[in-house]
Coordinates of C-alpha atoms in Angstrom, one line a residue:
M206 CA 185.5 136.8 93.9
T207 CA 184.1 133.9 91.9
Q208 CA 180.3 133.6 92.0
F209 CA 179.1 130.1 92.8
A210 CA 175.9 129.9 90.8
R211 CA 174.2 126.9 92.5
L212 CA 174.7 128.5 95.9
D213 CA 172.9 131.6 94.8
R214 CA 169.6 129.7 94.9
L215 CA 170.1 128.4 98.4
P216 CA 168.8 130.7 101.2
P217 CA 170.6 131.2 104.4
Y218 CA 170.4 128.1 106.6
V219 CA 167.7 128.9 109.1
F220 CA 169.0 126.3 111.6
A221 CA 172.4 128.0 111.6
T222 CA 171.1 131.0 113.5
V223 CA 169.6 128.9 116.3
N224 CA 172.7 126.7 116.4
E225 CA 175.0 129.6 116.9
I226 CA 173.0 130.9 119.9
K227 CA 173.1 127.4 121.3
M228 CA 176.8 127.1 120.9
E229 CA 177.4 130.6 122.4
A230 CA 175.3 129.5 125.5
R231 CA 177.4 126.3 125.8
R232 CA 180.6 128.3 125.6
R233 CA 179.3 130.3 128.5
G234 CA 179.0 127.1 130.5
E235 CA 175.2 126.8 130.2
D236 CA 173.7 123.3 130.1
I237 CA 171.6 123.4 126.9
I238 CA 169.4 120.4 126.3
D239 CA 169.6 119.8 122.6
L240 CA 166.3 118.6 121.1
G241 CA 167.1 120.2 117.8
M242 CA 169.0 118.2 115.2
G243 CA 167.6 114.7 114.6
N244 CA 170.9 112.9 115.3
P245 CA 170.2 109.5 117.0
D246 CA 172.0 109.1 120.3
L247 CA 171.3 105.3 120.6
A248 CA 174.2 103.0 119.9
T249 CA 174.2 100.6 117.0
S250 CA 173.5 97.0 118.1
Q251 CA 176.7 95.2 119.1
H252 CA 176.3 92.3 116.6
I253 CA 176.3 94.8 113.8
V254 CA 179.4 96.6 115.1
D255 CA 181.1 93.2 115.6
K256 CA 180.5 92.3 112.0
L257 CA 182.0 95.6 110.9
T258 CA 185.1 95.0 113.0
E259 CA 185.5 91.5 111.6
A260 CA 185.1 92.6 108.0
A261 CA 187.4 95.6 108.4
Q262 CA 190.3 93.2 109.4
K263 CA 190.2 91.6 105.9
P264 CA 192.5 93.3 103.4
Q265 CA 190.3 92.4 100.4
N266 CA 187.6 94.6 101.9
H267 CA 189.8 97.7 101.8
R268 CA 189.6 98.0 98.0
Y269 CA 187.1 100.0 95.9
S270 CA 183.6 98.5 96.2
A271 CA 180.7 98.8 93.7
S272 CA 178.9 102.0 93.2
M273 CA 175.5 100.2 93.1
G274 CA 176.3 98.2 96.2
I275 CA 177.5 94.6 96.6
K276 CA 175.2 91.8 95.4
K277 CA 174.5 90.3 98.8
L278 CA 173.5 93.6 100.3
R279 CA 171.1 94.3 97.4
M280 CA 169.7 90.8 97.9
A281 CA 169.3 91.5 101.7
I282 CA 167.2 94.6 101.0
T283 CA 165.0 92.8 98.5
D284 CA 164.5 90.0 101.1
W285 CA 163.6 92.6 103.7
Y286 CA 160.9 94.0 101.4
Q287 CA 159.5 90.6 100.8
R288 CA 159.4 89.7 104.5
R289 CA 158.1 93.1 105.6
Y290 CA 155.7 94.2 102.8
N291 CA 155.3 91.1 100.5
V292 CA 156.8 93.2 97.7
E293 CA 159.0 91.5 95.2
I294 CA 162.1 93.4 94.0
D295 CA 164.7 92.3 91.4
Y296 CA 168.0 92.9 93.2
E297 CA 169.8 93.3 89.8
T298 CA 167.6 95.9 88.2
E299 CA 165.3 97.4 90.8
A300 CA 167.6 98.0 93.8
I301 CA 170.7 100.2 94.4
V302 CA 172.6 101.0 97.5
T303 CA 173.1 104.7 98.3
I304 CA 175.4 106.6 100.7
G305 CA 172.4 107.5 102.8
V306 CA 169.1 108.8 101.5
K307 CA 170.4 112.4 101.1
E308 CA 173.1 111.4 98.6
G309 CA 170.8 109.0 96.7
M310 CA 167.9 111.4 96.4
S311 CA 170.1 114.3 95.5
H312 CA 171.8 112.4 92.6
L313 CA 168.5 110.9 91.5
I314 CA 166.9 114.3 91.1
L315 CA 170.0 115.6 89.4
V316 CA 169.8 112.9 86.8
T317 CA 166.0 112.9 86.2
I318 CA 165.2 116.6 85.8
R319 CA 166.4 119.5 83.6
P320 CA 166.8 123.1 84.6
G321 CA 163.3 124.6 84.8
D322 CA 161.5 121.4 85.4
V323 CA 158.9 121.7 88.2
V324 CA 159.2 119.4 91.3
F325 CA 156.5 119.2 93.9
A326 CA 157.4 118.6 97.5
P327 CA 155.5 119.0 100.8
N328 CA 155.7 122.2 102.7
P329 CA 157.0 121.9 105.5
T330 CA 159.3 119.0 104.9
Y331 CA 162.8 117.7 105.3
P332 CA 165.1 120.2 103.6
I333 CA 166.8 117.9 101.1
H334 CA 163.4 117.1 99.5
P335 CA 163.0 120.6 97.9
Y336 CA 166.6 121.5 97.9
S337 CA 167.7 118.5 95.9
A338 CA 165.6 120.0 93.1
I339 CA 166.8 123.5 93.6
I340 CA 170.4 122.5 93.5
S341 CA 169.7 120.6 90.3
G342 CA 168.2 123.7 88.7
G343 CA 164.6 122.7 89.1
D344 CA 161.7 124.9 90.2
V345 CA 160.0 123.7 93.4
R346 CA 156.4 124.2 94.3
G347 CA 155.6 123.5 97.9
I348 CA 152.3 121.7 98.7
P349 CA 150.9 122.6 102.1
L350 CA 150.9 119.6 104.5
G351 CA 150.1 119.3 108.2
P352 CA 147.2 120.0 110.6
G353 CA 144.3 121.6 108.7
H354 CA 145.5 120.7 105.3
D355 CA 144.3 117.9 102.9
F356 CA 147.5 117.1 101.1
L357 CA 145.9 115.2 98.2
E358 CA 143.4 118.0 97.6
N359 CA 146.2 120.6 97.7
L360 CA 148.2 118.4 95.3
V361 CA 145.4 118.3 92.7
Q362 CA 144.8 122.0 92.9
A363 CA 148.5 122.8 92.6
T364 CA 148.7 120.6 89.5
K365 CA 145.9 122.4 87.8
Q366 CA 147.6 125.7 88.5
T367 CA 151.1 124.8 87.5
W368 CA 152.7 125.2 84.1
P369 CA 154.9 123.6 82.9
R370 CA 153.4 120.5 84.5
P371 CA 155.3 119.0 87.4
K372 CA 157.7 116.2 86.6
V373 CA 158.4 114.8 90.1
L374 CA 156.6 114.5 93.4
I375 CA 158.7 113.9 96.5
I376 CA 156.8 112.6 99.5
S377 CA 157.8 111.0 102.8
Y378 CA 155.6 109.1 105.3
P379 CA 155.8 108.9 108.3
H380 CA 156.7 112.5 107.7
N381 CA 159.5 114.6 109.1
P382 CA 158.8 117.1 110.6
T383 CA 155.0 117.0 110.9
T384 CA 154.9 113.3 112.0
E385 CA 151.9 112.8 109.8
V386 CA 151.1 109.2 108.8
V387 CA 149.1 107.6 106.0
D388 CA 147.4 104.3 105.1
L389 CA 147.9 102.2 102.0
Q390 CA 144.8 103.8 100.3
F391 CA 146.7 107.1 100.3
F392 CA 149.5 105.5 98.2
E393 CA 146.9 104.0 95.9
N394 CA 145.6 107.5 95.3
I395 CA 149.1 108.8 94.7
V396 CA 149.7 106.1 92.1
A397 CA 146.5 107.0 90.3
Y398 CA 147.4 110.7 90.4
A399 CA 150.9 110.0 89.1
K400 CA 149.5 107.9 86.2
E401 CA 146.9 110.5 85.3
H402 CA 149.5 113.4 85.2
N403 CA 152.6 111.5 84.1
I404 CA 154.6 112.3 87.2
M405 CA 157.4 110.4 88.8
I406 CA 157.1 109.6 92.5
V407 CA 160.0 109.5 95.0
H408 CA 159.0 108.3 98.4
D409 CA 161.3 108.6 101.4
L410 CA 160.5 105.7 103.9
A411 CA 163.2 106.7 106.5
Y412 CA 160.9 106.2 109.5
A413 CA 159.4 102.8 108.4
D414 CA 160.0 101.2 111.7
I415 CA 159.6 104.1 114.1
T416 CA 155.8 103.8 114.6
F417 CA 153.7 103.7 117.7
D418 CA 150.3 102.7 119.2
G419 CA 149.6 99.9 116.8
Y420 CA 150.2 101.8 113.7
R421 CA 152.4 100.2 111.0
A422 CA 153.7 102.3 108.1
P423 CA 152.9 100.9 104.7
S424 CA 155.4 101.0 101.8
F425 CA 154.6 103.0 98.8
L426 CA 155.6 99.9 96.7
Q427 CA 152.7 98.0 98.2
A428 CA 150.3 100.1 96.2
E429 CA 149.3 98.4 92.9
G430 CA 151.2 99.9 90.0
A431 CA 153.6 101.8 92.3
K432 CA 156.7 100.4 90.4
D433 CA 155.2 101.8 87.2
V434 CA 155.6 105.4 88.4
G435 CA 158.2 105.6 91.1
V436 CA 160.8 104.5 93.6
E437 CA 161.2 104.4 97.4
F438 CA 164.2 105.1 99.6
F439 CA 164.9 103.4 102.8
S440 CA 167.7 104.0 105.3
L441 CA 169.3 102.1 108.1
S442 CA 169.9 105.4 110.0
K443 CA 166.9 105.3 112.2
S444 CA 165.6 101.7 112.3
Y445 CA 169.1 100.3 113.3
S446 CA 170.5 103.5 114.8
M447 CA 173.2 103.6 112.1
A448 CA 173.0 107.3 111.1
G449 CA 176.7 107.9 110.8
W450 CA 177.2 104.7 108.8
R451 CA 175.5 106.3 105.8
V452 CA 173.6 103.3 104.3
G453 CA 170.5 103.7 102.2
F454 CA 168.7 102.1 99.3
C455 CA 166.6 103.1 96.3
V456 CA 164.2 100.4 95.1
G457 CA 161.4 100.3 92.6
N458 CA 161.0 101.3 88.9
K459 CA 163.9 99.8 87.0
E460 CA 164.3 102.7 84.6
I461 CA 164.6 105.2 87.5
V462 CA 167.0 102.9 89.4
N463 CA 169.1 102.5 86.3
A464 CA 169.3 106.3 85.9
L465 CA 170.6 106.6 89.4
R466 CA 173.0 103.7 88.9
R467 CA 174.5 105.3 85.8
I468 CA 175.2 108.7 87.4
K469 CA 176.6 107.1 90.5
S470 CA 179.0 105.1 88.4
Y471 CA 180.6 108.4 87.5
L472 CA 180.5 109.9 91.0
D473 CA 181.5 107.2 93.6
Y474 CA 182.9 103.8 94.2
G475 CA 180.3 102.8 96.7
I476 CA 180.3 102.6 100.5
F477 CA 183.3 101.1 102.4
Q478 CA 182.7 97.4 102.0
P479 CA 182.9 96.3 105.6
I480 CA 180.0 98.7 106.3
Q481 CA 178.0 97.0 103.5
I482 CA 178.8 93.6 105.0
A483 CA 177.6 94.7 108.5
S484 CA 174.5 96.2 106.9
I485 CA 173.6 92.7 105.6
I486 CA 173.8 91.4 109.1
A487 CA 171.6 94.3 110.3
L488 CA 168.9 93.4 107.7
N489 CA 169.1 89.6 107.9
G490 CA 170.0 89.2 111.6
P491 CA 168.0 89.5 114.8
Q492 CA 165.5 92.4 114.7
D493 CA 165.1 92.8 118.4
C494 CA 167.3 95.9 118.2
V495 CA 164.7 97.6 115.9
G496 CA 162.0 97.0 118.5
E497 CA 164.2 98.3 121.3
V498 CA 164.9 101.5 119.3
C499 CA 161.2 102.0 118.7
D500 CA 160.4 101.4 122.3
T501 CA 162.9 104.0 123.4
Y502 CA 161.5 106.7 121.2
R503 CA 158.0 105.8 122.3
S504 CA 159.0 106.3 126.0
R505 CA 160.6 109.6 125.2
R506 CA 157.6 110.7 123.2
D507 CA 155.3 110.0 126.1
T508 CA 157.6 111.7 128.6
L509 CA 157.7 114.9 126.5
I510 CA 154.1 115.0 125.5
T511 CA 152.9 114.4 129.1
G512 CA 155.4 116.9 130.5
L513 CA 154.5 119.6 128.1
S514 CA 150.8 119.0 128.7
R515 CA 151.3 119.6 132.4
A516 CA 153.1 122.8 131.5
G517 CA 150.1 124.0 129.6
W518 CA 151.4 123.1 126.1
D519 CA 149.1 120.5 124.5
I520 CA 150.6 118.7 121.5
P521 CA 149.0 115.7 119.7
S522 CA 150.9 112.5 120.3
P523 CA 152.6 111.4 117.0
K524 CA 152.2 107.9 115.7
G525 CA 155.5 107.8 113.9
T526 CA 159.0 109.3 113.6
M527 CA 161.5 110.3 116.3
F528 CA 160.1 113.8 116.5
V529 CA 157.3 115.8 118.1
W530 CA 155.8 118.7 116.0
G531 CA 154.4 121.3 118.3
K532 CA 152.3 124.3 117.4
I533 CA 153.8 127.3 119.3
P534 CA 151.6 128.4 122.2
K535 CA 149.1 131.0 121.1
Q536 CA 150.6 133.8 123.2
Y537 CA 154.0 133.4 121.5
R538 CA 152.9 132.6 118.0
H539 CA 153.4 136.1 116.8
M540 CA 157.1 135.7 117.4
G541 CA 157.5 133.1 114.6
S542 CA 159.4 129.9 115.1
V543 CA 163.0 131.3 114.9
E544 CA 162.5 133.9 117.6
F545 CA 160.6 131.5 119.7
S546 CA 163.4 129.0 119.4
K547 CA 165.9 131.6 120.4
M548 CA 163.9 132.4 123.4
L549 CA 163.7 128.8 124.5
I550 CA 167.5 128.5 124.4
K551 CA 168.1 131.7 126.3
E552 CA 165.3 131.3 128.9
A553 CA 164.6 127.6 129.1
Q554 CA 168.1 126.2 128.1
V555 CA 166.4 124.0 125.5
A556 CA 167.2 123.9 121.8
V557 CA 164.5 122.9 119.3
S558 CA 164.3 123.3 115.5
P559 CA 162.3 126.2 114.2
G560 CA 159.5 125.1 111.9
L561 CA 160.5 127.8 109.3
G562 CA 163.6 125.8 108.5
F563 CA 161.3 123.2 107.0
G564 CA 159.3 125.6 104.9
E565 CA 157.2 128.7 105.4
Y566 CA 154.1 126.7 106.3
G567 CA 156.0 125.5 109.3
D568 CA 156.6 128.8 110.9
D569 CA 153.9 128.3 113.6
F570 CA 155.6 125.2 114.8
V571 CA 158.8 123.9 116.4
R572 CA 160.2 120.4 116.1
F573 CA 161.5 118.4 119.1
A574 CA 163.9 115.6 118.3
L575 CA 163.7 112.7 120.8
I576 CA 167.5 112.4 121.1
E577 CA 167.9 112.8 124.9
N578 CA 167.0 110.3 127.7
N579 CA 163.9 110.7 129.8
M580 CA 165.7 112.4 132.6
R581 CA 167.0 115.1 130.3
I582 CA 163.6 115.5 128.6
N583 CA 162.0 116.0 132.0
Q584 CA 164.7 118.7 132.7
A585 CA 163.8 120.3 129.4
V586 CA 160.2 120.3 130.3
R587 CA 160.9 122.0 133.6
G588 CA 162.8 124.8 131.7
I589 CA 160.0 125.2 129.3
R590 CA 157.4 125.3 132.1
K591 CA 159.3 128.3 133.6
V592 CA 159.0 130.2 130.3
L593 CA 155.3 129.4 129.7

């Protein structure tokens, strides 16, 4: 059989093991409450869907689009940054539309590193952050992040101990899965670090709008000098509940954006144009839907945190993302996150994501995705209470 070299560096998908047990239980007729995969269950706002429908009726929109995104959509994202963060972006040279963040980040890393280049990424973190580098032939160094860790201090220590010097740092705040949040000073420190060590920064701002309790997530590009050293990705998936639409953006340093533009010109013809047109309406139209999405996740967070606390499992209430990151109760911690997750499916009829799937530093944790309504979350809590 032919050997597929790039697949050799990818480990078995940890989540697949848990998913198979979940599907087996469902085939047996068990009602498994799935709080595992972060797949939003909320409908896209009707005015956005209506625009898609209208645009799809026009034959001129059925042709190839532009790989960097249509002009008006790039203008819409730059206007969004101006309104939201008071950050000026040139839509011609500093913004590009991507087919979701995963596609954009994967191709950006592919075009900016050579085999053997070192890429820093948090550990634990969203899998595409380290695996975009691994697939591209890079060497990844995981920087511990989460409760009990000072990420900046760990970052500086890792830089001193790494040769060759790292070329790229990938970060994401509010962070998936740990739900950690930062202030603008953190990004100021990251910019200073990047300039001192000549490192490119890639920031994933996927959960920009999913924040709670008065906290507002800053943009990396608000930090002075940020565009000198890096770029930021944003996605409509979570803010506008448009995950399946696959619309994202990369904005910031024009040389980095141009590199992504050049490789994408070889690889795709852009997103289906009616989706891009509807995305303009999402960004420029009424923003009530964003607040409603956030309120829904806040309510679900409170239901889960309160319920688990009553069951004897105390978890800090996150200030951002659509997730809850819970340290496994002490009496079960020796099992590790995969076996604990299997047990929850079998005995509580609840599926969660094992923390090991996000990196070895996540093995004491599991991630709950807030993708079920409050009634179902309460049902999940009852099942977990029986186990605990």
